[in-house]
Each structure stands twice: as structure tokens, then as C-alpha cells.
Coordinates of N, CA, C and O in Angstrom, one line a residue:
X1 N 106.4 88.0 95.3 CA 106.5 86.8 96.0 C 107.8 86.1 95.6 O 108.4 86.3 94.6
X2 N 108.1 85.1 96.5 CA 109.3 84.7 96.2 C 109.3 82.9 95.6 O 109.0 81.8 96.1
X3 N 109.7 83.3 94.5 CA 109.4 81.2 93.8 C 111.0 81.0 93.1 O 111.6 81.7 92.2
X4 N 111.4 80.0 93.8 CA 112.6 79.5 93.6 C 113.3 79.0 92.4 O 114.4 78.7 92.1
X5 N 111.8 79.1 91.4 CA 112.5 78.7 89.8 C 112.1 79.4 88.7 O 111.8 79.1 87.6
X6 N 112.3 80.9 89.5 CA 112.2 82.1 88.5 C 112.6 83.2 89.3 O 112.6 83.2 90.5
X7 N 113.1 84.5 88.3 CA 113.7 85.5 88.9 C 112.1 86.1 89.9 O 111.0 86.1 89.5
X8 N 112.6 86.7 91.2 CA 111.7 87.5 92.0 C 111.6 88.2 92.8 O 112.4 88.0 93.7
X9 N 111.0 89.1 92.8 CA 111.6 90.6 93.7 C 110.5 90.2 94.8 O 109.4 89.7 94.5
X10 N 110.7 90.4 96.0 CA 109.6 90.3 97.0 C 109.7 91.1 98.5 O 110.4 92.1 98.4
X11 N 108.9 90.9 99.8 CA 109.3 91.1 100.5 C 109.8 90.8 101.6 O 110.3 89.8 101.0
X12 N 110.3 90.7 102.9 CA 110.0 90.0 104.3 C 108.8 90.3 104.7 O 108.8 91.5 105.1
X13 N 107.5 89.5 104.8 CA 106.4 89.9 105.2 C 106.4 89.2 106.6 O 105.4 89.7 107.2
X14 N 106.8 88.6 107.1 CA 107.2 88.0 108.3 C 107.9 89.7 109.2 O 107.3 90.4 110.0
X15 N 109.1 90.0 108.8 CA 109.4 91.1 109.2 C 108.8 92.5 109.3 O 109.2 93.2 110.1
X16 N 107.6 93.0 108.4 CA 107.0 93.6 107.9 C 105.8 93.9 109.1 O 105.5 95.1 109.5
X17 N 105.3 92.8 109.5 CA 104.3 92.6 110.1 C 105.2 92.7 111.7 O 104.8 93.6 112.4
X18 N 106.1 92.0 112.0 CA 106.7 92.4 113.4 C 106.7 93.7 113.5 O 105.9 94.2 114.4
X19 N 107.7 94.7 112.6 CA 107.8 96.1 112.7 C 106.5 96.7 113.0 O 106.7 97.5 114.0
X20 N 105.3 96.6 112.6 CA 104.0 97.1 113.1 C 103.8 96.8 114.3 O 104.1 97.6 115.2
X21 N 103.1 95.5 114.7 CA 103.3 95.1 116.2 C 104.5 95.3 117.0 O 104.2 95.3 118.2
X22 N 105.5 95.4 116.7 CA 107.0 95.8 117.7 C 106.1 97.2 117.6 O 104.9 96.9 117.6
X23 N 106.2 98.6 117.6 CA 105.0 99.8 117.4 C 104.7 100.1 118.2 O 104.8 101.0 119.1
X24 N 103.9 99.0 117.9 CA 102.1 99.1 119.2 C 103.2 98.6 120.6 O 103.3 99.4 121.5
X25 N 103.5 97.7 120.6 CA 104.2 97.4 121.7 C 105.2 98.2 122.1 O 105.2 98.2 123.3
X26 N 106.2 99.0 121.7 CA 106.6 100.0 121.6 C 106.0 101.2 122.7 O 106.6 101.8 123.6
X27 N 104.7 101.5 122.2 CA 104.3 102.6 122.7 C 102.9 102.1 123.7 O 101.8 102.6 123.5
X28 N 103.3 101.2 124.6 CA 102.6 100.6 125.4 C 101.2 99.6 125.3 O 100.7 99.2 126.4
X29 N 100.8 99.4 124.5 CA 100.0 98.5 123.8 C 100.4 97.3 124.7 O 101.6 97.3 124.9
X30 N 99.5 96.2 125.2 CA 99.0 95.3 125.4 C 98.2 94.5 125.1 O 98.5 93.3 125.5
X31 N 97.3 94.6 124.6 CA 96.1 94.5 124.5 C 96.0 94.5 122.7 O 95.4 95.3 122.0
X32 N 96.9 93.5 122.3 CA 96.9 93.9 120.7 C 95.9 92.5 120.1 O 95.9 91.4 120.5
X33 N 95.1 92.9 119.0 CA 94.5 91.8 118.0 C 95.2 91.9 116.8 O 96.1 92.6 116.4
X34 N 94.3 91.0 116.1 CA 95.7 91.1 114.5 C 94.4 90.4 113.5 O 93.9 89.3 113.6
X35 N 94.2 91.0 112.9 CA 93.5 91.2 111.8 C 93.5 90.6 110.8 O 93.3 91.5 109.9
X36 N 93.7 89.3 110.1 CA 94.5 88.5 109.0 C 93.9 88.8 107.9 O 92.8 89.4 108.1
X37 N 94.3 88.6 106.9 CA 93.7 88.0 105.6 C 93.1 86.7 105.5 O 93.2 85.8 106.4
X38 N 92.4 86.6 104.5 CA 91.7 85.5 104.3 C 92.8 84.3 104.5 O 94.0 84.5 104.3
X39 N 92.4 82.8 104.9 CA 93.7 81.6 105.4 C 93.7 81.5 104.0 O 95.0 81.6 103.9
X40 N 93.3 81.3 102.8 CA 93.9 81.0 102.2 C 94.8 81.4 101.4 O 95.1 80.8 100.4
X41 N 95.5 82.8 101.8 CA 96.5 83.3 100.9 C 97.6 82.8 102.0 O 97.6 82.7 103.2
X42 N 98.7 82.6 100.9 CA 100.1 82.2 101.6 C 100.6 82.9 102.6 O 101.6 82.4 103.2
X43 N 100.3 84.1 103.0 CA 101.2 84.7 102.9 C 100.6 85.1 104.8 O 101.0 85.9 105.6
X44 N 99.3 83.9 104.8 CA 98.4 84.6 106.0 C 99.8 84.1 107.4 O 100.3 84.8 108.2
X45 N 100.0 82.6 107.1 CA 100.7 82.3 108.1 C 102.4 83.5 108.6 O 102.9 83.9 109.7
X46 N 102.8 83.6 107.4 CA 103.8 84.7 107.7 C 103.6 86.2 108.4 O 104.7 86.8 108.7
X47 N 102.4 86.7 108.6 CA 101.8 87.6 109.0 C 101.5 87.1 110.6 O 101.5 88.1 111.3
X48 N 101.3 86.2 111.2 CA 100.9 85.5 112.0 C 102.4 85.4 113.1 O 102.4 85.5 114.3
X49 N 103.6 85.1 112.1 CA 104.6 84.9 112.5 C 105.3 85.7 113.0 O 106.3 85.6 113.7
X50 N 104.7 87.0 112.5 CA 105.3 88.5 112.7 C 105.3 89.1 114.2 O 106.1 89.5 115.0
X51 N 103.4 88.9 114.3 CA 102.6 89.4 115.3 C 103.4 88.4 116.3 O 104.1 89.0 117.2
X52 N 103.5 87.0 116.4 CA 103.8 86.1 117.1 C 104.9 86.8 117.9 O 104.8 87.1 119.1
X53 N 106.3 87.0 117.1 CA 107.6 87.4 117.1 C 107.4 88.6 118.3 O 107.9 88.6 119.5
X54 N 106.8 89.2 117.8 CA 107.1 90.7 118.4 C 106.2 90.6 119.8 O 106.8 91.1 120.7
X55 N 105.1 90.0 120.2 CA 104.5 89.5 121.4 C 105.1 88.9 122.5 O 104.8 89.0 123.7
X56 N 106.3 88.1 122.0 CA 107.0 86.8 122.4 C 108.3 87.8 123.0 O 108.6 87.5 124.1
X57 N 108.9 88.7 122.4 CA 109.4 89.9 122.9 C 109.5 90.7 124.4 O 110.4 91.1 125.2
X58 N 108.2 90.6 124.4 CA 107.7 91.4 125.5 C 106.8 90.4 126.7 O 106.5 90.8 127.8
X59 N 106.6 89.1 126.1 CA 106.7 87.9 127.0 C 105.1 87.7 126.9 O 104.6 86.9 127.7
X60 N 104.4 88.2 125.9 CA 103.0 87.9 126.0 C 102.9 86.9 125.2 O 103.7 86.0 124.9
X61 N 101.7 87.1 124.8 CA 100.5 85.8 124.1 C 99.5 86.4 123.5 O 99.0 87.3 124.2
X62 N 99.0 86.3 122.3 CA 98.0 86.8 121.6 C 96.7 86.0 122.2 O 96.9 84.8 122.1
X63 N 95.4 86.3 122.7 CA 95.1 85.3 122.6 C 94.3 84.9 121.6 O 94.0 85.7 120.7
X64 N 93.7 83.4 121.6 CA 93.9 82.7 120.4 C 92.4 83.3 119.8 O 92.1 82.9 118.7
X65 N 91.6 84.2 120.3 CA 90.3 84.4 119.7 C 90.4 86.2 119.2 O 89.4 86.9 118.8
X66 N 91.6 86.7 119.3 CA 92.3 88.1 118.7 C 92.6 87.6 117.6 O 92.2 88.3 116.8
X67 N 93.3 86.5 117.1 CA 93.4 86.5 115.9 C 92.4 86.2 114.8 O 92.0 85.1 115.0
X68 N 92.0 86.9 113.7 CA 90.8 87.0 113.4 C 90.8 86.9 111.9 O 91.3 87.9 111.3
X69 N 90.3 85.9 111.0 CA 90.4 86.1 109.7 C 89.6 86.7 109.0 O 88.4 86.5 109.3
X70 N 89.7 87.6 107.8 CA 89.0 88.1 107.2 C 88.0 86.9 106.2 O 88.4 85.7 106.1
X71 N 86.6 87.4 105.7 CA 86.5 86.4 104.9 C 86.7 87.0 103.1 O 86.5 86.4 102.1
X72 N 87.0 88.4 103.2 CA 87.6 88.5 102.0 C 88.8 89.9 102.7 O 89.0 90.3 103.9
X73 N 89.4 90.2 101.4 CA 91.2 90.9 101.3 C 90.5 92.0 100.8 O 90.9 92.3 99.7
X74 N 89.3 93.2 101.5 CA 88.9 94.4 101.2 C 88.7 94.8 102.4 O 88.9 94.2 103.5
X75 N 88.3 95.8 102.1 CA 87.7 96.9 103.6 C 86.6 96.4 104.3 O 86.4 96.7 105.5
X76 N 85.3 95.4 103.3 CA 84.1 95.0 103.6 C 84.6 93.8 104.4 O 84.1 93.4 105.4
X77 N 85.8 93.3 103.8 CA 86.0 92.0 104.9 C 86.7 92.7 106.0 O 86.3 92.0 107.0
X78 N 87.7 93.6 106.6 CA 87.9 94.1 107.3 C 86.8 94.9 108.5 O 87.0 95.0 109.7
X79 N 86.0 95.2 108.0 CA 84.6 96.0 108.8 C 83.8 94.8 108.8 O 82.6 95.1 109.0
X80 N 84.0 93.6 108.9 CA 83.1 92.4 108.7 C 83.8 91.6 110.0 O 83.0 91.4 110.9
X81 N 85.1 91.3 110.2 CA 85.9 91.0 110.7 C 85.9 91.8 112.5 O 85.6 91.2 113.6
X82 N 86.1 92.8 112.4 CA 86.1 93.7 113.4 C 84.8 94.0 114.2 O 84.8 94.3 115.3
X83 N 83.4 93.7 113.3 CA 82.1 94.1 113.7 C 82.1 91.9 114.5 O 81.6 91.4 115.5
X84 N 82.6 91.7 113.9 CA 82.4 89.9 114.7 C 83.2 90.2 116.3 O 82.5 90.1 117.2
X85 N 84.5 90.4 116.5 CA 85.0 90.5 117.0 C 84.6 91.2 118.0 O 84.6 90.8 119.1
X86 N 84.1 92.3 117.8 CA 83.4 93.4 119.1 C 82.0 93.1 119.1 O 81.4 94.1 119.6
X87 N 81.5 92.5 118.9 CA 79.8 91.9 119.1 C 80.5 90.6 119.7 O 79.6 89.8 119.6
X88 N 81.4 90.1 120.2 CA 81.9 88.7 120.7 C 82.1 89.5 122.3 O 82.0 88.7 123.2
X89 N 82.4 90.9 122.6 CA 82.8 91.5 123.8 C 84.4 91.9 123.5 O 85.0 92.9 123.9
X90 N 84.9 91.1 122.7 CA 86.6 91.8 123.0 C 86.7 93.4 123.0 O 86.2 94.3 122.4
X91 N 87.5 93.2 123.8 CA 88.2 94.9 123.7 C 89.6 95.3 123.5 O 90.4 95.5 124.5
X92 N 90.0 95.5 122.4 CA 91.6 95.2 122.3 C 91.8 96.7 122.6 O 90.8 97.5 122.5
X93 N 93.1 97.0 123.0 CA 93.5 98.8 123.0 C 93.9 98.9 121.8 O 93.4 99.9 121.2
X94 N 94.8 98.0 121.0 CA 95.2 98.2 119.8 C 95.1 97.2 118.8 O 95.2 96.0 119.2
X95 N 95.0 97.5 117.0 CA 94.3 96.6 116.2 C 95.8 97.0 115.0 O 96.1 98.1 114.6
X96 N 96.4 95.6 114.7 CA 97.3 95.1 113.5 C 96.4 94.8 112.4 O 95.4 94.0 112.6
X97 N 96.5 95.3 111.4 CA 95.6 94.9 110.3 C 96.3 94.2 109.0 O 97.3 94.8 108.5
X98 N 95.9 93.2 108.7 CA 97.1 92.7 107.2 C 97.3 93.5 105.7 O 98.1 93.1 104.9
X99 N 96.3 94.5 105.6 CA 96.7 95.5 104.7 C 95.5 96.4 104.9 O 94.6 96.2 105.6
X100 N 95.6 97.6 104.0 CA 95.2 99.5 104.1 C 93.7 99.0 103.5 O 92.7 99.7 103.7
X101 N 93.6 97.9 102.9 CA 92.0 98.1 102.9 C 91.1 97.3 103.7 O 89.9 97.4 103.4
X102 N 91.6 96.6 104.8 CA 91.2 95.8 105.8 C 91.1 97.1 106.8 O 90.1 97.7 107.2
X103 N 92.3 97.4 107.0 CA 92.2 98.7 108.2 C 91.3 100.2 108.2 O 90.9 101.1 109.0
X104 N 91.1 99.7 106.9 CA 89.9 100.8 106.0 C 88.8 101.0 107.1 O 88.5 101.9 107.9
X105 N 88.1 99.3 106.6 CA 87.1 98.6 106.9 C 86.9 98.8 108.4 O 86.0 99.4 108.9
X106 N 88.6 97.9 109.2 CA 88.2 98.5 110.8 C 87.7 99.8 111.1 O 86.7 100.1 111.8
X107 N 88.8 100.9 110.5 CA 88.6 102.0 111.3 C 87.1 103.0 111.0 O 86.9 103.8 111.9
X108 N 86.0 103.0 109.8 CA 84.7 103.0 109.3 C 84.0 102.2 110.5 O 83.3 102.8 111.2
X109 N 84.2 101.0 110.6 CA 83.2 99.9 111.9 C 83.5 100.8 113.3 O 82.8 100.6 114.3
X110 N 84.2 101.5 113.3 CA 84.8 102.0 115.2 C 84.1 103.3 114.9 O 83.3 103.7 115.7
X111 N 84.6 104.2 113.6 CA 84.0 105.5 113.9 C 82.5 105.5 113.9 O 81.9 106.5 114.5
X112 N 81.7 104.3 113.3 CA 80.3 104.0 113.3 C 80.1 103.9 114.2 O 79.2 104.6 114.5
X113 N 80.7 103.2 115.5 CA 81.0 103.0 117.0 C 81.0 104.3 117.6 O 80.5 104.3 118.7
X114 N 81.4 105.2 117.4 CA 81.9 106.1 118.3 C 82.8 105.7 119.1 O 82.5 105.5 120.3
X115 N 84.3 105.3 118.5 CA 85.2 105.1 118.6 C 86.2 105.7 118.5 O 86.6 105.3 117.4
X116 N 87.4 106.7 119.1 CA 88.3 107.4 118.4 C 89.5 106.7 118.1 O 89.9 105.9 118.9
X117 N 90.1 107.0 117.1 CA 91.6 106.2 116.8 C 92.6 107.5 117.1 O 92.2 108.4 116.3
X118 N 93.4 107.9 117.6 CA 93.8 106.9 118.4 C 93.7 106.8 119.8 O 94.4 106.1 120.5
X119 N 92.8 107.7 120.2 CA 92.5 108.1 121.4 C 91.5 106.5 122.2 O 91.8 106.5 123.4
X120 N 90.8 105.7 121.9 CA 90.2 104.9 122.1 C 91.0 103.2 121.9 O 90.9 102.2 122.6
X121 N 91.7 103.5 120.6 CA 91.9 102.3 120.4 C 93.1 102.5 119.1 O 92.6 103.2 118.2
X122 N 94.1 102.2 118.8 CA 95.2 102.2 118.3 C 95.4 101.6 116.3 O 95.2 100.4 116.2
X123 N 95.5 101.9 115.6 CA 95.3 100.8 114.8 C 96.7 101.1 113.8 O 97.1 102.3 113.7
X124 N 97.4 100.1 113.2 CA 98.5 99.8 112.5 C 98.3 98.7 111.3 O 97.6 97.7 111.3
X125 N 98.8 99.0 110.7 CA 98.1 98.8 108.8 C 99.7 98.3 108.6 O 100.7 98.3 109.3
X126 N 99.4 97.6 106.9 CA 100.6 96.6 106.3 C 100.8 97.2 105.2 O 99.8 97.8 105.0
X127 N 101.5 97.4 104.2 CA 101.4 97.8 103.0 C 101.4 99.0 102.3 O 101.5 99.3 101.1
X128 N 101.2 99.5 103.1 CA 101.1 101.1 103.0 C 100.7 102.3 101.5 O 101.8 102.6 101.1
X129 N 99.9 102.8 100.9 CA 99.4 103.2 99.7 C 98.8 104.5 100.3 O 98.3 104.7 101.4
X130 N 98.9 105.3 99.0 CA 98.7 106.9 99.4 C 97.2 106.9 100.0 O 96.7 108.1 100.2
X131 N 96.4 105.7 100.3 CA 95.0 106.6 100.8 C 95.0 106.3 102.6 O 94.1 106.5 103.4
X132 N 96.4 105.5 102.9 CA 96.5 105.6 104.4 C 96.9 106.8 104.8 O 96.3 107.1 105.8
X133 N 97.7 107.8 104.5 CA 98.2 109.1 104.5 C 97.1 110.1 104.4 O 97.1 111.2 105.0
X134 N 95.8 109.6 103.7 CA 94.2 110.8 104.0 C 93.7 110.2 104.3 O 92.7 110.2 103.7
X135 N 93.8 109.1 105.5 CA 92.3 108.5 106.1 C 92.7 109.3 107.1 O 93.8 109.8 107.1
X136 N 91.6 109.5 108.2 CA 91.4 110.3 109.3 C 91.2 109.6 110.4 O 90.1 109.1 110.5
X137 N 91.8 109.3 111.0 CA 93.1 110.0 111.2 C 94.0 109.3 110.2 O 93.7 108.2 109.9
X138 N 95.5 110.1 109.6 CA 96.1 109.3 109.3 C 96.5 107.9 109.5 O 96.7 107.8 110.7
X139 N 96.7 106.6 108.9 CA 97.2 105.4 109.2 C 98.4 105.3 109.2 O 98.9 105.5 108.1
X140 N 99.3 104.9 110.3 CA 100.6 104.1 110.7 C 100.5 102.6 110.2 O 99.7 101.7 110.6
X141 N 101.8 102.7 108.9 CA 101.7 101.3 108.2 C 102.9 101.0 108.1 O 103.9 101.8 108.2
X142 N 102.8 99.8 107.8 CA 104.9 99.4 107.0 C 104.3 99.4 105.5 O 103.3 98.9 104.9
X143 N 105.5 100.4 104.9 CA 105.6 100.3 103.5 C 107.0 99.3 103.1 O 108.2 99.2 103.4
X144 N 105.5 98.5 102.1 CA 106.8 97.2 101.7 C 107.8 97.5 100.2 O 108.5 96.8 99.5
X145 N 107.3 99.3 100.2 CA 108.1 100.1 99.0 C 107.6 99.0 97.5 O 108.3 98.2 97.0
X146 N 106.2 99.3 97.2 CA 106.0 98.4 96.3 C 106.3 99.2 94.8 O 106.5 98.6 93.8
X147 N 106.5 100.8 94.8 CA 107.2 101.1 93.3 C 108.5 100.7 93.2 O 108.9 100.6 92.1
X148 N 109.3 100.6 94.3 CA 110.8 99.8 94.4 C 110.7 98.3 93.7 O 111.2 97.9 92.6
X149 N 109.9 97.6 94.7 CA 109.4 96.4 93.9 C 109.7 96.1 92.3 O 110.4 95.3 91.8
X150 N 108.8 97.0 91.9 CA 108.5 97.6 90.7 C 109.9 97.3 90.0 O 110.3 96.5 89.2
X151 N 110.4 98.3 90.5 CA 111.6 99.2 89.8 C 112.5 97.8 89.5 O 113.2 97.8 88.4
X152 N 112.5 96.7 90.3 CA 113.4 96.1 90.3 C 113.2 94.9 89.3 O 113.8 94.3 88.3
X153 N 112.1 94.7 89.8 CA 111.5 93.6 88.5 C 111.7 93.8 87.4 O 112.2 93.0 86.6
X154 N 111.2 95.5 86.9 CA 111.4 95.8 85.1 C 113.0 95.5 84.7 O 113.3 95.1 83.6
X155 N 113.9 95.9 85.8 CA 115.0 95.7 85.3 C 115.8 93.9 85.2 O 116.6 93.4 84.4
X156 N 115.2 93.5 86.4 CA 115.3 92.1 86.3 C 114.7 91.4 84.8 O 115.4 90.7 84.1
X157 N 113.3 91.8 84.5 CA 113.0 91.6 83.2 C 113.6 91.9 82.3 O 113.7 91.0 81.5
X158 N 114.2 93.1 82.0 CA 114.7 94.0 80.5 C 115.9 92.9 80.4 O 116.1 92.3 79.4
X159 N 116.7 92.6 81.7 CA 118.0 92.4 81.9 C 118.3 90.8 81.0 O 119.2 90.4 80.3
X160 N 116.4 90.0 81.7 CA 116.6 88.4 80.7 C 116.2 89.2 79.2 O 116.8 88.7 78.3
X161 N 115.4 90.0 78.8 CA 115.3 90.4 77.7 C 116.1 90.5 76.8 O 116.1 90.2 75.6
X162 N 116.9 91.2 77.4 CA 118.6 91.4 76.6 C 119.3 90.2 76.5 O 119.9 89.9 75.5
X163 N 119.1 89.6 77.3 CA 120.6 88.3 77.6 C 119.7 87.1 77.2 O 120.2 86.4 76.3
X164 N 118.5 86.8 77.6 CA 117.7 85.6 76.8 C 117.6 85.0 78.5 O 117.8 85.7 79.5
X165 N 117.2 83.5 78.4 CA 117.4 83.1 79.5 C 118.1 82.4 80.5 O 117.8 81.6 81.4
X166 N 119.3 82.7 80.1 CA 120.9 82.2 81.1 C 121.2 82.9 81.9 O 120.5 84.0 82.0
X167 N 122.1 82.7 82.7 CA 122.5 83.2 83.8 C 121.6 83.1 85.4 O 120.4 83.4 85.7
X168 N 122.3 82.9 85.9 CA 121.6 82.6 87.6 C 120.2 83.5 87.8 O 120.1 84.6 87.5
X169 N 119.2 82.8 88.4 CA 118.4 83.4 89.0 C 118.7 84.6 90.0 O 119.7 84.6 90.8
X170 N 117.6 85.8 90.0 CA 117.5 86.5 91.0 C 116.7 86.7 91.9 O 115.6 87.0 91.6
X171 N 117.1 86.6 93.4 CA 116.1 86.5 94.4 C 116.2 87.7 95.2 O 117.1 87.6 96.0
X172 N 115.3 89.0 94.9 CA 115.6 90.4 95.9 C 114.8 90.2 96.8 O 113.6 89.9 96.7
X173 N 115.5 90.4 97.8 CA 114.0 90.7 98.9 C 114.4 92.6 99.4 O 115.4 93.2 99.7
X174 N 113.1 92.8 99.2 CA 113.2 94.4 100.0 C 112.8 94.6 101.1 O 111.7 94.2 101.5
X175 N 113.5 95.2 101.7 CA 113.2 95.9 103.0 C 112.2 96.6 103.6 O 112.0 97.8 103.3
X176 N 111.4 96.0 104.4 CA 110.0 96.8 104.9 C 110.3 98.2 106.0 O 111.2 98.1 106.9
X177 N 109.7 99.1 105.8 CA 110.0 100.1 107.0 C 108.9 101.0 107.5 O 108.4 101.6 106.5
X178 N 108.4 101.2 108.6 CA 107.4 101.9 109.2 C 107.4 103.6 108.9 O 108.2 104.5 108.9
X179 N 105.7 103.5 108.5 CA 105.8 105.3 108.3 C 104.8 105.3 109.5 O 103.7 104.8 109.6
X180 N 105.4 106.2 110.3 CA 104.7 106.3 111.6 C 103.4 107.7 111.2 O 103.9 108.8 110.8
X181 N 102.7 107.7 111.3 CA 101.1 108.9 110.9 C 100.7 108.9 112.6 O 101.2 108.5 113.6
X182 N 99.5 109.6 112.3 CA 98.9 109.6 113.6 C 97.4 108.7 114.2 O 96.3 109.1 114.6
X183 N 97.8 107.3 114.0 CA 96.4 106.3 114.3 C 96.8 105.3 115.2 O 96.3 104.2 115.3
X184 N 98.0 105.9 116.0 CA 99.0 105.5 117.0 C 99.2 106.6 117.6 O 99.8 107.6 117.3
X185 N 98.4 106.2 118.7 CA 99.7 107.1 120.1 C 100.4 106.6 121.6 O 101.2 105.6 121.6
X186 N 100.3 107.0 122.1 CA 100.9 106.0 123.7 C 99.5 105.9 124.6 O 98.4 106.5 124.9
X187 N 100.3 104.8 124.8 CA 99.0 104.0 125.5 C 99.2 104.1 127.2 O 98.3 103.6 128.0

């Protein structure tokens, strides 16, 4: 995350989240919902901003009962989330998820459904971590490269370690980028 009165490596999660939905929309998707985290993390509205972005593109509108909050940041709140949503009637063709264990959650609620991904209904993940690569079907996510993250911080750290605490703050932001799997196809 990014805090203005200390060094911080972070991401564009605003951009992050467009790249997914730009995707779906991409490969004909209309019919998209978006999956949030819980409102109280900071980070829900920037996720919001993304989906917004990339809809606004192609001249649509989310509408306002697709956007859907989790009531917790796991798979149980994602399968909690998705089971409200389709007991409501919606039918999205394709589902944005705010991270790999929310999307978890959806895509267990659909195959309980007898639902196929991506044949039925489309789904695109945030954050990306080696157990999106063996879910079945694979998951299509943005990796926000969190061992880069990593990499950059320790050195940011060693770097005040050595020197003490002077010298200018550091503010990295890294680059989000799409690993395309197969839990996307054309719509």
C-alpha cells in the first residue's frame, strides 16, 4: 500500500482491476458483475474504479445490484456473495472477482450449480497466486507480481538499514499484468 510518510512498494489496483474487466470485455462479455471485497477495506473503492473505467469504454453501465460485497475477503465470503446474487435471479455471462479466494468461493457455488466456466459463464480473478493456475478450470487473473513487491521492499529496507533514516522517501508502484488461463473464453 501506498502511505505518504514512509517508504512503499505498492500497486495500481485501480489499473489492475480495469485490465481484468477490459478482458471480459475484450472477448465479448456484456453482461459483467464484480465481486468486491468487504467495503471496509480501502482498497474496495479502487477496485470499483477499475470495473467502472473499463465499462465506460465500451459505453455501458454496471448495473447498480451486480456490484456485490463480500461479507468477508475468503472463498466462504465469495460462495456467500455469488449464492445471494443468483437466488436474487441475476444472470451475468461473466463474473470480476476482487481476489483468487473470493473467485475460489464463486466458481465451487456454479460448479454446485451445474455451471461451466467458461462455457456458461466467464470468471476473472485479482491477484493472482499459484492455486489459480490448478483450479479447474484454470483462473484468468492480474498478477500484481507480489514476490517483486517483495523483492523491492527488502531492498528498500536493507537500503534505510545501512544509511539510517535520511534521504527521500520511496514510493514504487508496480505494474499489474494479465495471465490469461482458461476460465475465459469468447462470448
Amino acid at each position: 500500500r501506498y502511505y505518504d510518510q514512509i517508504d512503499s512498494v505498492s500497486t495500481d489496483v485501480t489499473q489492475g482491476v480495469y485490465l481484468g474487466a477490459r478482458y471480459l470485455l475484450d472477448q465479448g462479455y456484456r453482461k459483467i458483475c464484480y465481486i468486491n471485497c468487504p467495503q471496509i477495506y480501502r482498497s474496495n473503492a479502487e477496485r470499483v474504479a477499475g470495473v467502472q473505467k473499463a465499462m465506460r469504454e465500451f459505453h455501458l453501465e454496471m448495473k447498480p445490484d451486480w456490484l456485490v460485497y463480500c461479507k468477508h475477503n475468503t472463498g466462504e465470503g465469495g460462495y456467500e456473495a455469488i449464492k445471494r446474487l443468483w437466488q436474487s435471479g441475476a444472470r451475468p455471462q461473466a463474473i470480476a472477482a476482487a481476489n483468487e479466494p473470493i473467485a475460489l468461493g464463486i466458481m465451487r457455488f456454479l460448479y454446485e450449480q451445474d455451471i461451466r466456466i467458461p462455457e456458461d459463464i466467464a470468471i476473472v480473478s485479482y491477484e493472482d497466486s499459484v492455486l489459480g493456475g490448478y483450479a479447474v478450470p484454470a483462473l484468468t487473473s492480474v498478477n500484481i507480481q507480489k514476490e517483486y513487491m517483495g523483492e523491492l521492499a527488502a531492498r528498500i529496507m536493507l537500503k534505510r538499514i545501512r544509511k539510517g533514516q535520511e534521504g527521500e522517501l520511496e514510493h514504487i508502484i508496480v505494474e499489474p499484468n494479465l495471465v490469461v488461463r482458461s476460465s475465459v473464453g469468447k462470448c
